[in-house]
Short mmCIF file of C-alpha atoms in Angstrom, two decimals:
data_model
loop_
_atom_site.label_atom_id
_atom_site.label_comp_id
_atom_site.label_asym_id
_atom_site.label_seq_id
_atom_site.Cartn_x
_atom_site.Cartn_y
_atom_site.Cartn_z
CA MET A 1 9.83 46.81 17.84
CA GLY A 2 9.58 48.73 14.86
CA ASN A 3 5.57 46.35 13.89
CA THR A 4 3.64 47.19 16.66
CA VAL A 5 0.43 48.55 16.22
CA SER A 6 0.11 50.84 19.35
CA CYS A 7 1.98 51.20 22.93
CA CYS A 8 -1.30 50.66 24.92
CA VAL A 9 -4.87 50.07 23.99
CA SER A 10 -7.39 52.25 25.22
CA PRO A 11 -11.43 50.54 26.23
CA SER A 12 -12.86 54.01 26.67
CA GLY A 13 -11.11 55.50 23.44
CA SER A 14 -13.06 58.03 21.77
CA PRO A 15 -16.52 57.16 19.78
CA LYS A 16 -15.43 59.09 17.00
CA LEU A 17 -13.15 56.65 15.94
CA SER A 18 -13.45 54.48 12.92
CA ARG A 19 -9.58 52.87 13.23
CA GLN A 20 -10.00 50.54 10.31
CA VAL A 21 -7.41 49.44 7.29
CA GLU A 22 -9.22 46.81 4.45
CA ARG A 23 -6.62 44.98 4.30
CA LEU A 24 -5.77 44.08 7.76
CA GLU A 25 -9.34 43.41 9.14
CA ASP A 26 -8.33 39.74 10.57
CA TYR A 27 -5.84 41.47 11.80
CA GLN A 28 -8.10 43.10 15.02
CA ILE A 29 -6.91 43.94 18.54
CA ASN A 30 -9.26 42.06 20.81
CA THR A 31 -9.64 45.12 23.90
CA ASP A 32 -12.43 43.04 25.78
CA LEU A 33 -12.92 43.79 29.01
CA SER A 34 -11.94 40.85 31.41
CA ASP A 35 -14.97 41.60 34.63
CA ASP A 36 -11.27 40.07 36.92
CA THR A 37 -8.41 41.12 35.43
CA GLY A 38 -9.79 44.38 34.07
CA PRO A 39 -8.60 45.93 30.32
CA TYR A 40 -6.84 42.79 28.33
CA LEU A 41 -3.61 43.92 27.28
CA GLN A 42 -2.39 41.17 24.80
CA HIS A 43 1.15 41.04 24.86
CA ILE A 44 3.23 42.52 22.29
CA SER A 45 4.92 39.88 19.94
CA ASP A 46 -0.14 39.54 19.54
CA ARG A 47 0.78 43.05 18.56
CA GLU A 48 2.69 42.63 15.20
CA VAL A 49 2.23 42.88 11.52
CA PRO A 50 3.15 40.31 9.56
CA ASP A 51 5.96 40.82 7.49
CA ASP A 52 3.52 40.98 4.25
CA LEU A 53 1.26 42.77 5.56
CA ALA A 54 3.25 45.52 6.04
CA LEU A 55 3.76 47.40 3.01
CA ASP A 56 -0.92 48.11 3.13
CA SER A 57 -0.14 49.33 7.19
CA ASN A 58 0.29 53.06 7.66
CA PRO A 59 3.43 54.25 7.65
CA SER A 60 4.00 56.06 11.10
CA ASP A 61 3.72 52.77 13.03
CA HIS A 62 6.01 50.24 10.59
CA ALA A 63 9.34 51.04 8.28
CA ARG A 64 8.22 49.03 5.58
CA ALA A 65 5.14 50.93 4.85
CA SER A 66 5.81 54.03 2.21
CA THR A 67 4.76 57.91 3.54
CA ILE A 68 2.38 59.70 2.58
CA PHE A 69 3.34 63.00 1.72
CA LEU A 70 6.08 61.93 -0.36
CA SER A 71 3.51 60.26 -2.11
CA LYS A 72 1.82 62.47 -2.69
CA SER A 73 4.54 64.91 -3.64
CA GLN A 74 5.61 63.07 -6.98
CA THR A 75 2.31 64.09 -8.91
CA ASP A 76 3.79 67.07 -8.86
CA VAL A 77 7.77 66.31 -8.55
CA ARG A 78 6.50 64.99 -12.36
CA ASP A 79 4.80 67.66 -13.51
CA ARG A 80 7.12 69.67 -12.94
CA ARG A 81 9.82 67.88 -14.84
CA LYS A 82 7.75 66.99 -17.49
CA ASN A 83 6.69 70.71 -17.99
CA ASN A 84 10.65 71.54 -17.37
CA HIS A 85 11.25 69.25 -20.73
CA ILE A 86 8.65 69.92 -22.11
CA ASN A 87 10.62 73.52 -22.75
CA HIS A 88 13.24 72.66 -22.44
CA VAL A 89 13.87 74.42 -17.90
CA SER A 90 17.16 73.99 -16.40
CA PRO A 91 16.37 71.54 -13.32
CA GLY A 92 18.52 73.58 -11.18
CA LEU A 93 20.91 70.67 -10.96
CA LEU A 94 24.10 73.40 -12.45
CA SER A 95 23.73 75.39 -9.07
CA LYS A 96 25.07 71.83 -6.99
CA LYS A 97 27.60 71.64 -5.56
CA TYR A 98 29.42 68.43 -6.23
CA SER A 99 32.66 66.49 -5.27
CA SER A 100 35.80 66.06 -7.07
CA CYS A 101 38.83 64.73 -6.47
CA SER A 102 40.16 67.85 -4.67
CA THR A 103 37.00 69.21 -2.71
CA ILE A 104 34.30 67.43 -0.62
CA PHE A 105 31.94 68.63 0.41
CA ILE A 106 29.64 67.31 2.93
CA ASP A 107 26.80 68.87 5.18
CA ASP A 108 25.74 68.81 8.54
CA SER A 109 22.93 66.70 8.43
CA THR A 110 23.25 63.31 9.80
CA VAL A 111 20.01 61.56 10.40
CA SER A 112 20.45 62.04 14.59
CA GLN A 113 21.95 65.76 14.63
CA PRO A 114 19.86 67.14 10.97
CA ASN A 115 20.34 70.56 10.71
CA LEU A 116 17.30 72.51 12.08
CA LYS A 117 16.32 74.93 9.44
CA SER A 118 17.22 72.09 6.73
CA THR A 119 14.85 70.21 8.28
CA ILE A 120 12.00 72.51 9.35
CA LYS A 121 11.97 73.36 5.90
CA CYS A 122 11.16 69.79 4.91
CA VAL A 123 8.82 69.10 6.48
CA THR A 124 6.92 72.24 6.36
CA LEU A 125 6.88 71.42 2.32
CA ALA A 126 5.52 67.71 2.82
CA ILE A 127 2.22 69.47 4.92
CA TYR A 128 1.70 72.08 2.04
CA TYR A 129 1.87 68.86 -0.03
CA HIS A 130 -0.48 66.77 2.18
CA ILE A 131 -2.83 70.10 1.75
CA LYS A 132 -2.35 70.49 -1.63
CA ASN A 133 -3.19 67.70 -2.53
CA ARG A 134 -6.02 66.41 0.19
CA ASP A 135 -8.53 63.34 -1.02
CA SER A 136 -11.66 65.65 1.46
CA ASP A 137 -11.98 67.68 3.30
CA LYS A 138 -13.00 65.66 6.50
CA SER A 139 -12.04 67.35 9.67
CA LEU A 140 -13.06 67.43 13.20
CA ASP A 141 -14.86 71.08 15.55
CA THR A 142 -11.66 70.12 18.10
CA PHE A 143 -9.46 71.77 15.04
CA ASP A 144 -12.12 74.11 12.77
CA GLU A 145 -10.01 77.52 13.26
CA LYS A 146 -13.16 79.37 13.02
CA MET A 147 -14.03 78.22 15.75
CA HIS A 148 -11.26 78.20 18.09
CA PRO A 149 -8.84 80.78 16.69
CA LEU A 150 -5.71 81.08 17.89
CA SER A 151 -5.30 85.13 18.28
CA ARG A 152 -8.18 88.19 18.16
CA GLU A 153 -7.38 88.90 14.44
CA GLN A 154 -11.22 88.36 12.43
CA VAL A 155 -11.12 84.60 10.79
CA PRO A 156 -11.56 84.91 7.02
CA ASP A 157 -14.66 83.93 5.02
CA ASP A 158 -12.78 82.12 2.47
CA TYR A 159 -10.18 81.03 4.96
CA SER A 160 -11.52 76.97 4.31
CA ARG A 161 -10.87 77.64 0.38
CA THR A 162 -7.82 79.39 0.47
CA ASP A 163 -4.33 76.25 0.31
CA PRO A 164 -1.72 78.21 2.57
CA GLU A 165 2.13 78.69 0.18
CA HIS A 166 4.92 76.97 1.73
CA LYS A 167 6.20 80.07 2.68
CA LEU A 168 3.20 80.30 5.51
CA ILE A 169 3.60 77.20 7.37
CA TYR A 170 7.25 77.37 7.32
CA ARG A 171 7.13 81.52 8.85
CA PHE A 172 4.10 79.71 11.71
CA VAL A 173 6.49 76.38 12.19
CA ARG A 174 9.56 77.91 12.19
CA THR A 175 8.29 81.04 14.70
CA LEU A 176 6.98 77.89 17.60
CA PHE A 177 10.72 76.15 17.40
CA SER A 178 12.52 79.51 17.42
CA ALA A 179 10.52 80.33 20.31
CA ALA A 180 10.47 76.86 22.37
CA GLN A 181 14.10 76.18 20.84
CA LEU A 182 13.19 73.19 19.83
CA THR A 183 15.25 70.65 17.62
CA ALA A 184 15.66 69.34 14.36
CA GLU A 185 14.38 65.41 15.30
CA CYS A 186 11.19 66.89 16.88
CA ALA A 187 10.58 68.00 13.42
CA ILE A 188 10.23 64.86 12.00
CA VAL A 189 8.23 63.36 14.75
CA THR A 190 6.11 66.41 14.46
CA LEU A 191 5.35 65.35 11.49
CA VAL A 192 4.87 61.58 12.08
CA TYR A 193 2.39 62.09 14.73
CA LEU A 194 0.50 64.08 12.15
CA GLU A 195 0.15 61.17 9.20
CA ARG A 196 -0.44 59.11 12.52
CA LEU A 197 -3.53 61.49 13.11
CA LEU A 198 -4.35 61.28 10.07
CA THR A 199 -4.42 57.84 9.35
CA TYR A 200 -5.87 56.52 12.44
CA ALA A 201 -8.94 59.06 12.01
CA GLU A 202 -9.62 59.78 8.61
CA LEU A 203 -9.32 63.40 8.83
CA ASP A 204 -7.61 65.09 6.51
CA ILE A 205 -5.55 68.49 6.54
CA CYS A 206 -6.96 71.68 5.07
CA PRO A 207 -6.69 75.21 5.41
CA SER A 208 -9.69 75.48 8.09
CA ASN A 209 -7.76 73.58 9.83
CA TRP A 210 -4.11 72.71 9.36
CA LYS A 211 -3.41 74.95 12.48
CA ARG A 212 -4.50 73.49 14.98
CA ILE A 213 -3.02 70.28 13.97
CA VAL A 214 0.62 71.51 12.92
CA LEU A 215 -0.21 73.04 16.33
CA GLY A 216 -0.56 69.71 18.67
CA ALA A 217 1.93 67.57 16.45
CA ILE A 218 4.02 70.05 17.77
CA LEU A 219 3.18 70.49 21.23
CA LEU A 220 2.96 66.97 21.21
CA ALA A 221 5.83 65.51 19.92
CA SER A 222 8.71 68.75 22.46
CA LYS A 223 6.60 66.22 25.33
CA VAL A 224 6.93 63.23 23.70
CA TRP A 225 10.94 64.16 22.30
CA ASP A 226 12.57 66.93 25.17
CA ASP A 227 13.77 66.10 27.67
CA GLN A 228 13.22 69.45 28.93
CA ALA A 229 9.31 69.32 27.55
CA VAL A 230 7.32 73.17 27.24
CA TRP A 231 4.85 73.57 28.74
CA ASN A 232 1.02 74.35 27.58
CA VAL A 233 1.37 77.13 29.27
CA ASP A 234 4.49 78.94 27.41
CA TYR A 235 2.63 78.41 24.07
CA CYS A 236 0.13 80.55 25.23
CA GLN A 237 3.31 83.08 25.57
CA ILE A 238 3.98 82.10 22.06
CA LEU A 239 0.29 82.57 21.09
CA LYS A 240 -0.87 85.49 22.95
CA ASP A 241 -4.55 85.06 22.12
CA ILE A 242 -5.09 80.98 23.01
CA THR A 243 -6.37 79.80 26.23
CA VAL A 244 -4.17 76.98 28.82
CA GLU A 245 -7.80 75.53 28.65
CA ASP A 246 -8.10 75.67 25.02
CA MET A 247 -4.23 74.26 24.69
CA ASN A 248 -5.43 71.03 27.33
CA GLU A 249 -8.35 69.52 25.47
CA MET A 250 -7.13 69.95 22.40
CA GLU A 251 -4.05 67.51 23.53
CA ARG A 252 -6.62 65.56 25.58
CA HIS A 253 -7.82 64.94 22.00
CA PHE A 254 -5.25 64.66 20.34
CA LEU A 255 -4.05 62.33 22.58
CA GLU A 256 -7.40 60.32 21.49
CA LEU A 257 -7.24 60.38 18.49
CA LEU A 258 -3.89 58.75 17.70
CA GLN A 259 -5.59 55.89 20.41
CA PHE A 260 -2.86 57.04 23.25
CA ASN A 261 -0.22 55.49 20.19
CA ILE A 262 3.04 58.25 21.29
CA ASN A 263 5.38 55.43 20.43
CA VAL A 264 8.00 56.28 17.46
CA PRO A 265 10.45 53.45 16.67
CA ALA A 266 13.73 54.55 15.40
CA SER A 267 13.18 52.58 12.12
CA VAL A 268 10.14 55.12 11.04
CA TYR A 269 12.59 58.17 12.66
CA ALA A 270 14.91 57.10 10.41
CA LYS A 271 12.59 56.97 7.52
CA TYR A 272 11.20 59.37 7.46
CA TYR A 273 14.55 61.32 7.75
CA PHE A 274 15.44 59.91 4.83
CA ASP A 275 12.50 60.37 2.41
CA LEU A 276 12.30 64.16 3.48
CA ARG A 277 15.45 64.44 2.29
CA SER A 278 13.89 62.62 -0.84
CA LEU A 279 11.05 65.35 -0.77
CA ALA A 280 14.49 68.45 -0.76
CA ASP A 281 16.44 66.48 -3.55
CA ASP A 282 12.96 66.60 -5.59
CA ASN A 283 12.22 70.12 -5.21
CA ASN A 284 15.87 71.70 -5.35
CA LEU A 285 15.82 72.10 -1.36
CA SER A 286 19.38 72.22 -1.04
CA PHE A 287 20.51 71.39 2.25
CA PRO A 288 24.02 73.33 3.11
CA LEU A 289 26.72 71.83 1.46
CA GLU A 290 30.60 73.33 3.43
CA PRO A 291 34.45 71.71 2.63
CA LEU A 292 35.51 69.72 4.06
CA SER A 293 38.10 71.16 6.72
CA ASN A 294 41.52 69.83 8.12
CA GLU A 295 39.69 69.02 11.19
CA ARG A 296 36.65 68.00 10.31
CA ALA A 297 38.06 65.70 8.13
CA GLN A 298 40.45 64.81 11.76
CA LYS A 299 37.68 64.06 13.38
CA LEU A 300 35.87 61.92 11.18
CA GLU A 301 38.36 59.70 11.34
CA ALA A 302 38.98 59.41 15.04
CA ILE A 303 35.07 58.78 14.88
CA SER A 304 35.57 56.38 12.78
CA ARG A 305 39.05 54.67 14.68
CA LEU A 306 37.23 54.84 17.15
CA CYS A 307 33.95 52.51 15.51
CA GLU A 308 36.31 50.07 14.42
CA ASP A 309 37.89 49.43 17.61
CA LYS A 310 34.26 48.96 19.33
CA TYR A 311 32.75 46.32 16.00
CA LYS A 312 36.99 44.62 16.86
CA ASP A 313 36.59 43.79 20.95
CA LEU A 314 32.63 42.52 19.91
CA SER A 315 34.25 40.20 17.43
CA ARG A 316 36.69 38.89 19.52
CA VAL A 317 34.61 39.06 22.69
CA ALA A 318 31.99 36.51 19.87
CA MET A 319 34.35 34.73 19.23
CA ARG A 320 35.60 33.39 22.49
CA ARG A 321 31.76 32.90 23.93
CA SER A 322 31.05 30.52 20.48
CA PHE A 323 33.42 29.21 17.80
CA SER A 324 32.16 27.38 14.61
CA ALA A 325 33.25 23.57 12.76
CA ASP A 326 36.07 25.00 11.54
CA ASN A 327 37.64 25.77 14.58
CA LEU A 328 36.83 22.49 16.06
CA VAL A 329 39.86 21.03 14.63
CA GLY A 330 42.92 23.35 16.02
CA ILE A 331 40.91 22.76 19.87
CA ARG A 332 44.07 21.55 23.00
CA ARG A 333 42.69 18.23 25.04
CA SER A 334 43.81 18.09 28.37
CA ASN A 335 45.41 15.35 28.63
CA ALA A 336 43.64 12.30 31.66
CA VAL A 337 44.46 12.04 35.19
CA LEU A 338 44.47 8.33 36.33
CA SER A 339 44.18 7.62 39.74
#
C-alpha cells in the first residue's frame, strides 16, 4: 500500500502542525468527530492519492515522488562536474573497478541486506546536503541544542551559524549505530522519518537542531524496524548527559509532528535505497567490491535455481486454476450418460 497518506489519524494533533500541500488542496483527510462513534477514520481506499498527484506528494509516503536529499545534492554535483571539466580534473572514475571477461566484481550490498558502513556514509551525506542547501532555518525549541544540550560541554556561540562537516555527522551517527547495534535498514528508515518530519512539520534541519532531529529519527526507526528495540534508557548510556525524561519528551513530540505516521511501504524503502546508491555514485562513494569467487557463484546459482523452481510452481498452479481461450480446443468432454 504505497499510496497511504498516514497509517493513523490523530484527532488531537499538535496545534503547531500546518501540514498543507498546495497542489493537494482538494485532497484532504476528514477528521471530524462523531458523537456516537468517536473519531472518524476513513477507509484506506479513501486515503489513496491519485496517480496524477503522486509525483507532487511527500516522497517519504509515495514511491513515485522524488527524494528531497537527491534533489538538494544535484546543485553541488553539477558545480563539481563543471569545475572538473574547466580545470581538466579527472572525476575519479578511473579508480573504480569494472568487470571483465575473466573477473566479475560484485558488492555485498542489496536492497534487503545493505552494507552497514556504506549505507551510514550515504545517509549522513544526505543529511549533510539537507543542512548545507536548506531553504531557511525554521526550527522548534524541542530540537534546539542550546535549549536541550546532549552533553555538558558548553555549546559554542556560533553553533547555529556553522554548518557541520560530513565527517562530524558520520561520527555522530556511526557512534549511535555501533553502540546500539543497529542495522543498515534502520539507517534508511531513519532518513525516511527525517524527510517526513521536515515535510509534515515544515521544518529545516540546520546546525542548531540536526543532532536532536537525527537522534529522534534513529530512536523511532530502531523501535519500528528492529525486533529487539533499544530502550530510551539505553541511549542515555550512550549519551551520558541526556536524561530519560528528555528522550521521552523528544520521542513524543517527534511522533506528534509525524502525525503518528510511522508506516514505511516497501516501495518507498526501495526508492530511498537506490537513490542513496545514486548519491554515492555522484559523490564517488563506491560500495566495497570483491571479485566473484567460486563459492559465491555457486550460492548465487543455487538461489537463482530456487527462485526459478518457485516461479515454475506458481505458473503451474495458475494454469490449473484457469484456461485461456487458446486451450479450450484440446479439453476433453465426458460422454453423456443416458438413463
